[in-house]
Coordinates of C-alpha atoms in Angstrom, one line a residue:
X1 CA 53.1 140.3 10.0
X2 CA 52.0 140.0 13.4
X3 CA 54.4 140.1 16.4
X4 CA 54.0 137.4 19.6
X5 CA 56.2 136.9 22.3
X6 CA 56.7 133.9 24.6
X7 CA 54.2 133.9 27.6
X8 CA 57.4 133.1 30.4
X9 CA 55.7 131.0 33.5
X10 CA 58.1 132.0 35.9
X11 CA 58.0 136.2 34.7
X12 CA 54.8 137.3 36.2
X13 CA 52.8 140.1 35.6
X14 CA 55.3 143.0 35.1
X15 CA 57.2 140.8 31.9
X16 CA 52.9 140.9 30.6
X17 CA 52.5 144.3 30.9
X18 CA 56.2 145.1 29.7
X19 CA 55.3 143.2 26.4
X20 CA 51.9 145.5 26.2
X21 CA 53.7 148.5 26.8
X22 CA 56.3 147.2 23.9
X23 CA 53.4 147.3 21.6
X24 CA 53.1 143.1 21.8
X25 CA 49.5 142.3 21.6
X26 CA 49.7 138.3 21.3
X27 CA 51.3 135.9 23.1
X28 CA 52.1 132.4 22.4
X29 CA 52.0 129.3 25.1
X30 CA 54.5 126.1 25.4
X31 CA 54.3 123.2 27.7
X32 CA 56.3 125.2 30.0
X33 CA 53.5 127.9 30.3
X34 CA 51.2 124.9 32.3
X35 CA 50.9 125.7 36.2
X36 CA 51.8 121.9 37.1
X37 CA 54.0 121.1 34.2
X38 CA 57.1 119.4 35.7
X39 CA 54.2 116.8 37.0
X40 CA 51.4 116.8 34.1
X41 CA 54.1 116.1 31.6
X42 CA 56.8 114.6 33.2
X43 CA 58.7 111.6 31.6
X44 CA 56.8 109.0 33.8
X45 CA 53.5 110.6 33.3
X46 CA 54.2 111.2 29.4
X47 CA 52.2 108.5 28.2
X48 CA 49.4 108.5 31.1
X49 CA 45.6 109.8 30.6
X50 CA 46.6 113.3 32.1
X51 CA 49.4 114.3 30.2
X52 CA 47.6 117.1 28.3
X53 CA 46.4 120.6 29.1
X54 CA 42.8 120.8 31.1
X55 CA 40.6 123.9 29.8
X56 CA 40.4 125.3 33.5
X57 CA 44.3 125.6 33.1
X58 CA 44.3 126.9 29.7
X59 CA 41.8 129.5 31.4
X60 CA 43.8 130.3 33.9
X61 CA 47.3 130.9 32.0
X62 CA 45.0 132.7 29.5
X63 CA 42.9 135.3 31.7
X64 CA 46.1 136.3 32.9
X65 CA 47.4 137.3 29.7
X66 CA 44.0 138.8 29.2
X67 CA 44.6 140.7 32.2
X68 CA 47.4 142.6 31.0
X69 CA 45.8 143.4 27.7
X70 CA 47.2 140.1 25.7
X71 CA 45.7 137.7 23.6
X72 CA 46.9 134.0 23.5
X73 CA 47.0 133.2 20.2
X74 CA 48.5 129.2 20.3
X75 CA 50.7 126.6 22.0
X76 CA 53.5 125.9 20.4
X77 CA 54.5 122.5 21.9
X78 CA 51.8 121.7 24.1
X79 CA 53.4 118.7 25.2
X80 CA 57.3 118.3 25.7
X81 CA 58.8 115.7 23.2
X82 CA 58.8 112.6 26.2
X83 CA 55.3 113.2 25.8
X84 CA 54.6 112.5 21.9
X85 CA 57.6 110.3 21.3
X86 CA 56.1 107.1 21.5
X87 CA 53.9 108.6 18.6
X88 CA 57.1 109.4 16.7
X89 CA 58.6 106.1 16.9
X90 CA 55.6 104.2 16.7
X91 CA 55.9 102.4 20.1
X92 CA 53.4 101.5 22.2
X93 CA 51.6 103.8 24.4
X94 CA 51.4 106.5 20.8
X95 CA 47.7 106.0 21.3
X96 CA 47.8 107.3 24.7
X97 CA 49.8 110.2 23.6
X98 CA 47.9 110.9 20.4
X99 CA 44.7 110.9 22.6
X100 CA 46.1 113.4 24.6
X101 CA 47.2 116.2 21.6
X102 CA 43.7 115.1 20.7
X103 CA 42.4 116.7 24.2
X104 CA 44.6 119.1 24.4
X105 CA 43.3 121.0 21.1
X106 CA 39.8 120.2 21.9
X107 CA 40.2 122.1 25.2
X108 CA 42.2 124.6 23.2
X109 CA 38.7 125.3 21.3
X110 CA 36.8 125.3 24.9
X111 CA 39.3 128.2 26.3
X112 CA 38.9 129.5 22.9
X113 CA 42.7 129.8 22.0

């Protein structure tokens, strides 16, 4: 069994090295972990052509985990539910949102998370 911990946005640097120190080597992502998220995934934007995670963001959140020794190892909710509930009640706009999951991992693969 493998141990993660949250990566925590709002934390900085000493909660990163503070989970290295605790003998944490991976650390798992949520929407929350995104530098613009109260914009990129905001109710009004949830079903827009941006509402997913950019590799040069996912690079960013990630080389900072790197920095303090860290892996990232996933994103557990990429997107907050307003953003994939269309695809849960089958209303319109789910393509939009299932086209943006679909980005989302594919720029997972690119930051190789």
């Amino acid at each position: 069994m493998r141990v993660c911990a949250y990566e925590l946005p709002d934390a900085g640097q000493d909660y990163l090295r503070f989970l290295k120190q605790f003998g944490i080597d991976d650390v798992v992502l949520s929407s929350r972990s995104h530098p613009d998220a109260a914009q990129r995934f905001s109710a009004e934007n949830a079903d827009s052509a941006g509402a997913h995670w950019d590799v040069e963001d996912l690079e960013l959140v990630r080389d900072r985990c790197v920095k303090a020794g860290l892996k990232v190892v996933a994103i557990e909710n990429p997107v907050p539910a307003c953003c994939y509930d269309k695809i849960m009640l089958g209303q319109p706009g789910r393509d939009q949102q299932i086209e943006n999951i679909i980005v989302t991992i594919r720029n997972m693969g690119r930051a190789d998370i």
